[in-house]
PDB file of C-alpha atoms in Angstrom:
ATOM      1  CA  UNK A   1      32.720   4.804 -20.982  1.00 65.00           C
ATOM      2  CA  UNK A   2      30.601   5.687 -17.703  1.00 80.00           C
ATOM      3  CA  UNK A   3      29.102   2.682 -15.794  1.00 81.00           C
ATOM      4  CA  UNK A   4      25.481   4.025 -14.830  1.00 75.00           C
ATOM      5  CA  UNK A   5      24.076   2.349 -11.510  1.00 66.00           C
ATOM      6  CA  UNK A   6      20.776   1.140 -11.910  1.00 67.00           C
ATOM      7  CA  UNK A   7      18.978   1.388  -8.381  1.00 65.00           C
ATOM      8  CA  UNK A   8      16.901  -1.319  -7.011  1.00 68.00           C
ATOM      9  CA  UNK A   9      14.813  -0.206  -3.804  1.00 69.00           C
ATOM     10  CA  UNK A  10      13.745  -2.912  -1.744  1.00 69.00           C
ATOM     11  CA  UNK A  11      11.847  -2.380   1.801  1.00 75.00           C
ATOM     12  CA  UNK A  12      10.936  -4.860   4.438  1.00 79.00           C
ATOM     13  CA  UNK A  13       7.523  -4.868   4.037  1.00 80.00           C
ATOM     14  CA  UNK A  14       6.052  -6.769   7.026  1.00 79.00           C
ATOM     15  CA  UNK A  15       2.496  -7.981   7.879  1.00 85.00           C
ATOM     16  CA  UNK A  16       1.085  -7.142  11.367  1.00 89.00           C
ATOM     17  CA  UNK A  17       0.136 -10.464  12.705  1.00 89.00           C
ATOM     18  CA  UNK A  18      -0.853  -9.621  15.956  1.00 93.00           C
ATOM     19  CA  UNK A  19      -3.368  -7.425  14.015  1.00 92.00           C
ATOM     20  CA  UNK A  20      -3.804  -9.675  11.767  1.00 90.00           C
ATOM     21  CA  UNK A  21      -4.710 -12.524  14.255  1.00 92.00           C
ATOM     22  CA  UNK A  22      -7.475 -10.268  15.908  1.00 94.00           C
ATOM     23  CA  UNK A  23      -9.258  -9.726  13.246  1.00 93.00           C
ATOM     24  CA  UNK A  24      -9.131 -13.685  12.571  1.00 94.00           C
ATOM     25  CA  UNK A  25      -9.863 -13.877  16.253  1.00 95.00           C
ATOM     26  CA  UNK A  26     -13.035 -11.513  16.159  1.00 96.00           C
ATOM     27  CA  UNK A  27     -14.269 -12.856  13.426  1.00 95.00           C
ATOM     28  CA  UNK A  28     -13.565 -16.111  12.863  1.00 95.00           C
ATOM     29  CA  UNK A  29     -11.597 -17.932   9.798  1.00 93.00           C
ATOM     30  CA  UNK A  30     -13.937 -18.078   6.874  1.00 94.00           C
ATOM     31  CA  UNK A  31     -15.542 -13.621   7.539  1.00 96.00           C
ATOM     32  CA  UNK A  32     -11.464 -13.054   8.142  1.00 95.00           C
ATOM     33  CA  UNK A  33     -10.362 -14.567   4.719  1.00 93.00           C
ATOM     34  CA  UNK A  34     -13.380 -13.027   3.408  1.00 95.00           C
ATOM     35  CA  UNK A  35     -11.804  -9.379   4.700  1.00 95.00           C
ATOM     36  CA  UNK A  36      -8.526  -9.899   4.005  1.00 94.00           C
ATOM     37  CA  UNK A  37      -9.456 -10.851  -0.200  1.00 93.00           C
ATOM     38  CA  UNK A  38     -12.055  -8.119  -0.182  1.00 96.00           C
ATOM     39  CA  UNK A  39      -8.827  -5.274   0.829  1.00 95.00           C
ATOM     40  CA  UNK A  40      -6.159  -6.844  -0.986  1.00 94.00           C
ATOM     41  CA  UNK A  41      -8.398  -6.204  -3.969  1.00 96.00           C
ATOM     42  CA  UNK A  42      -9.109  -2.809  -2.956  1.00 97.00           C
ATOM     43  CA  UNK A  43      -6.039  -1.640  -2.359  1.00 97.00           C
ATOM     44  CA  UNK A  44      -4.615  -3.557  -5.822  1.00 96.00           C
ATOM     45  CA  UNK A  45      -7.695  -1.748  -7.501  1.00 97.00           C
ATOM     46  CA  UNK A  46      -6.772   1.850  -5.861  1.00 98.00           C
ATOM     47  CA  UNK A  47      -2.967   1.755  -6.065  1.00 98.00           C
ATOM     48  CA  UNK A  48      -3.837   1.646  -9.912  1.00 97.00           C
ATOM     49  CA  UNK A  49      -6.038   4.426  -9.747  1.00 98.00           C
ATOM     50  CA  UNK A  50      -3.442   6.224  -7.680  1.00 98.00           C
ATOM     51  CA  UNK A  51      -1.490   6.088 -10.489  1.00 98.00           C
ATOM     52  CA  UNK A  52      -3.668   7.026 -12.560  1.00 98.00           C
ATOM     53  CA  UNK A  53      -4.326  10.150 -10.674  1.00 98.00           C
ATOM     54  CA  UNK A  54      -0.937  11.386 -10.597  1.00 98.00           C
ATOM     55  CA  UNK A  55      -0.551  10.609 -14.341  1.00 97.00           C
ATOM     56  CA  UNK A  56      -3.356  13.223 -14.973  1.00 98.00           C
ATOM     57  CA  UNK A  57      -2.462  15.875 -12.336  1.00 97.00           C
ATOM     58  CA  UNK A  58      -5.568  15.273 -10.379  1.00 98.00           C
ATOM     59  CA  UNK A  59      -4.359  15.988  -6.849  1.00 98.00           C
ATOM     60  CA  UNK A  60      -7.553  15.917  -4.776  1.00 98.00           C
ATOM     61  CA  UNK A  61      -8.589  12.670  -5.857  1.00 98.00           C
ATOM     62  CA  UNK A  62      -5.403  11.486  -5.307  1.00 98.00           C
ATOM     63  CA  UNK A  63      -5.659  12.891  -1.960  1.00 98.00           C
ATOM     64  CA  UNK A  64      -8.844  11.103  -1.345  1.00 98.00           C
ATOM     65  CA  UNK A  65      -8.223   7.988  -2.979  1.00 98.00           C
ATOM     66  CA  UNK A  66      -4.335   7.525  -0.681  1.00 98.00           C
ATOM     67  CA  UNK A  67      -6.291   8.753   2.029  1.00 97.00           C
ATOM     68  CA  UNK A  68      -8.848   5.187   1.435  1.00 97.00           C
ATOM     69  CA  UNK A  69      -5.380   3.400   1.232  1.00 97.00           C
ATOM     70  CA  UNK A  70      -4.308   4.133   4.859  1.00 97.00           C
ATOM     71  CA  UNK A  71      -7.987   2.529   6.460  1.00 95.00           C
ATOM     72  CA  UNK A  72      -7.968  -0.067   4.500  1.00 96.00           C
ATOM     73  CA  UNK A  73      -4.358  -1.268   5.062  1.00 96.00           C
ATOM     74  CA  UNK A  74      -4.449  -0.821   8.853  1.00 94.00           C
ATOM     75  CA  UNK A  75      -6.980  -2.843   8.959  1.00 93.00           C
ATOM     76  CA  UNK A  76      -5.369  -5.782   7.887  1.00 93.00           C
ATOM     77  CA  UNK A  77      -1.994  -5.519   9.087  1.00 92.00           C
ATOM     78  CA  UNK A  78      -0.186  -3.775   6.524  1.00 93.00           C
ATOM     79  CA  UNK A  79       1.300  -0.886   8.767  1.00 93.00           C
ATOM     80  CA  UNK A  80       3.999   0.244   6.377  1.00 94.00           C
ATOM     81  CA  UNK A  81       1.714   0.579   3.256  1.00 96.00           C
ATOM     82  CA  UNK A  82      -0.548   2.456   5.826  1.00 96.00           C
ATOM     83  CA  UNK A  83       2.763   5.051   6.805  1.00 96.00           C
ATOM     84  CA  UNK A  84       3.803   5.479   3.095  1.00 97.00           C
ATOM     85  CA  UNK A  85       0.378   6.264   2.022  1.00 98.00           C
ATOM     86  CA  UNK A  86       0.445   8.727   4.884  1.00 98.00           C
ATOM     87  CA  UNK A  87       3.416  10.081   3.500  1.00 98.00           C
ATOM     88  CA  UNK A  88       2.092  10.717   0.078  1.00 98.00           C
ATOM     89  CA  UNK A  89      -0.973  12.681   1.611  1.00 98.00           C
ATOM     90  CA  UNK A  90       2.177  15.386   3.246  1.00 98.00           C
ATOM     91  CA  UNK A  91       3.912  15.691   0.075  1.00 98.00           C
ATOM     92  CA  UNK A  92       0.377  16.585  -1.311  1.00 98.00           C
ATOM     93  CA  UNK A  93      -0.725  18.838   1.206  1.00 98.00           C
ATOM     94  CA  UNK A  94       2.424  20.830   0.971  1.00 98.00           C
ATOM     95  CA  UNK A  95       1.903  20.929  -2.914  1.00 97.00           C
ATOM     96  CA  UNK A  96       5.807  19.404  -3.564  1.00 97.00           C
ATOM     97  CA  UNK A  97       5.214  17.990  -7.257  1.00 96.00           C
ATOM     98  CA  UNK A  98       8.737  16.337  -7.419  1.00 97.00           C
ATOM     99  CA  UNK A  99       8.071  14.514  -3.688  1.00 97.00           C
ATOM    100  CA  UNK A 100       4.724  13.807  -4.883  1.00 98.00           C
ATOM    101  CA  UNK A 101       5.868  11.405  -7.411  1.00 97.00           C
ATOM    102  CA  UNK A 102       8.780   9.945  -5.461  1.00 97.00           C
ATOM    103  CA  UNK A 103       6.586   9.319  -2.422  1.00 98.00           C
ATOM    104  CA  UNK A 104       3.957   8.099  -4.712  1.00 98.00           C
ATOM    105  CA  UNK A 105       6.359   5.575  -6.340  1.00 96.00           C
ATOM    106  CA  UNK A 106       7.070   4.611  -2.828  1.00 96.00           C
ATOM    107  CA  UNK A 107       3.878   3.659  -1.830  1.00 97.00           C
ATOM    108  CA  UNK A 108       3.097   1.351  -5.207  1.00 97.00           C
ATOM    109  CA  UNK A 109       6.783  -0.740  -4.462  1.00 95.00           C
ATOM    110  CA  UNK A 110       5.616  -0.903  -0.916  1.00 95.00           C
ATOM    111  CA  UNK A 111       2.044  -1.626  -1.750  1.00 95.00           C
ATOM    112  CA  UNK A 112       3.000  -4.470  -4.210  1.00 92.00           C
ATOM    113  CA  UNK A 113       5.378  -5.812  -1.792  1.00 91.00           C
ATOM    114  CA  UNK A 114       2.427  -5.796   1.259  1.00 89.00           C
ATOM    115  CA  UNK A 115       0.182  -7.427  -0.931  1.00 89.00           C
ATOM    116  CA  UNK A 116       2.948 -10.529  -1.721  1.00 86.00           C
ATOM    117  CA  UNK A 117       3.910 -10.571   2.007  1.00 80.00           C
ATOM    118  CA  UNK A 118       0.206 -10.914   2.780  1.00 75.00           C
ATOM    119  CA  UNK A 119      -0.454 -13.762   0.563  1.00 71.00           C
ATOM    120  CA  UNK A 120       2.333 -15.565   2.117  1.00 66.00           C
ATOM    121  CA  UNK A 121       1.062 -14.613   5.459  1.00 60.00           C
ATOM    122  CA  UNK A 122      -2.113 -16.417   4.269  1.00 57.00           C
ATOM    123  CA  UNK A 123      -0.357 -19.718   3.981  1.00 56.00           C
ATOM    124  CA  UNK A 124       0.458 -19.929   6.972  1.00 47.00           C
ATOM    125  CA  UNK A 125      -1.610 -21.008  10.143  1.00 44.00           C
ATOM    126  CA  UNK A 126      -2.988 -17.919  11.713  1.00 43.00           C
TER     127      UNK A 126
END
């Protein structure tokens, strides 16, 4: 009998806190937290309707809606999230279906790992 090897990919997914502080910095604790909740939910809300997207072969509003991704983690720290997403918008652009949904598959793991590594981030004394 063949042994099959299941594979389990798991990034370091790391939180800018320099970034992170300066926006804390600028503007202040209470308009920072306020920031930081308003994009995590974003970015849970439009990592689902990535998938969504792909499911249904709609590339330009995939396009558009990783594109969103890539502002809205950069802003907040989430630099990795921010290249992956990046990465998904090349495979698109050079119309590579198979990359498309590996990249793509990418970018949710690393987008569900940002947003648990930001939460923790939270707990701590910025």
């Amino acid at each position: 009998m063949e042994q099959v090897l299941k594979i389990r990919p798991n990034e370091n997914v790391r939180v800018d806190q320099d970034r992170l502080g300066a926006l804390y910095a600028e503007l202040g604790e209470a308009a920072a937290e306020d920031v930081v909740c308003r994009a995590m939910e974003e970015l849970a809300v439009r990592l689902s309707h990535c998938s969504r997207l792909h499911s249904d072969d709609q590339w330009a509003e995939l396009r558009k809606c990783t594109r969103s991704l890539i502002a809205i983690a950069d802003q907040i720290g989430m630099l990795v999230l921010a290249r992956v997403a990046g990465d998904v918008i090349e495979t698109l652009d050079a119309g590579d279906i198979p990359a498309i949904g590996a990249t793509l598959a990418r970018l949710l793991r690393i987008g569900e790992q940002s947003l648990t590594a930001i939460w923790d981030v939270q707990d701590l004394t910025i």
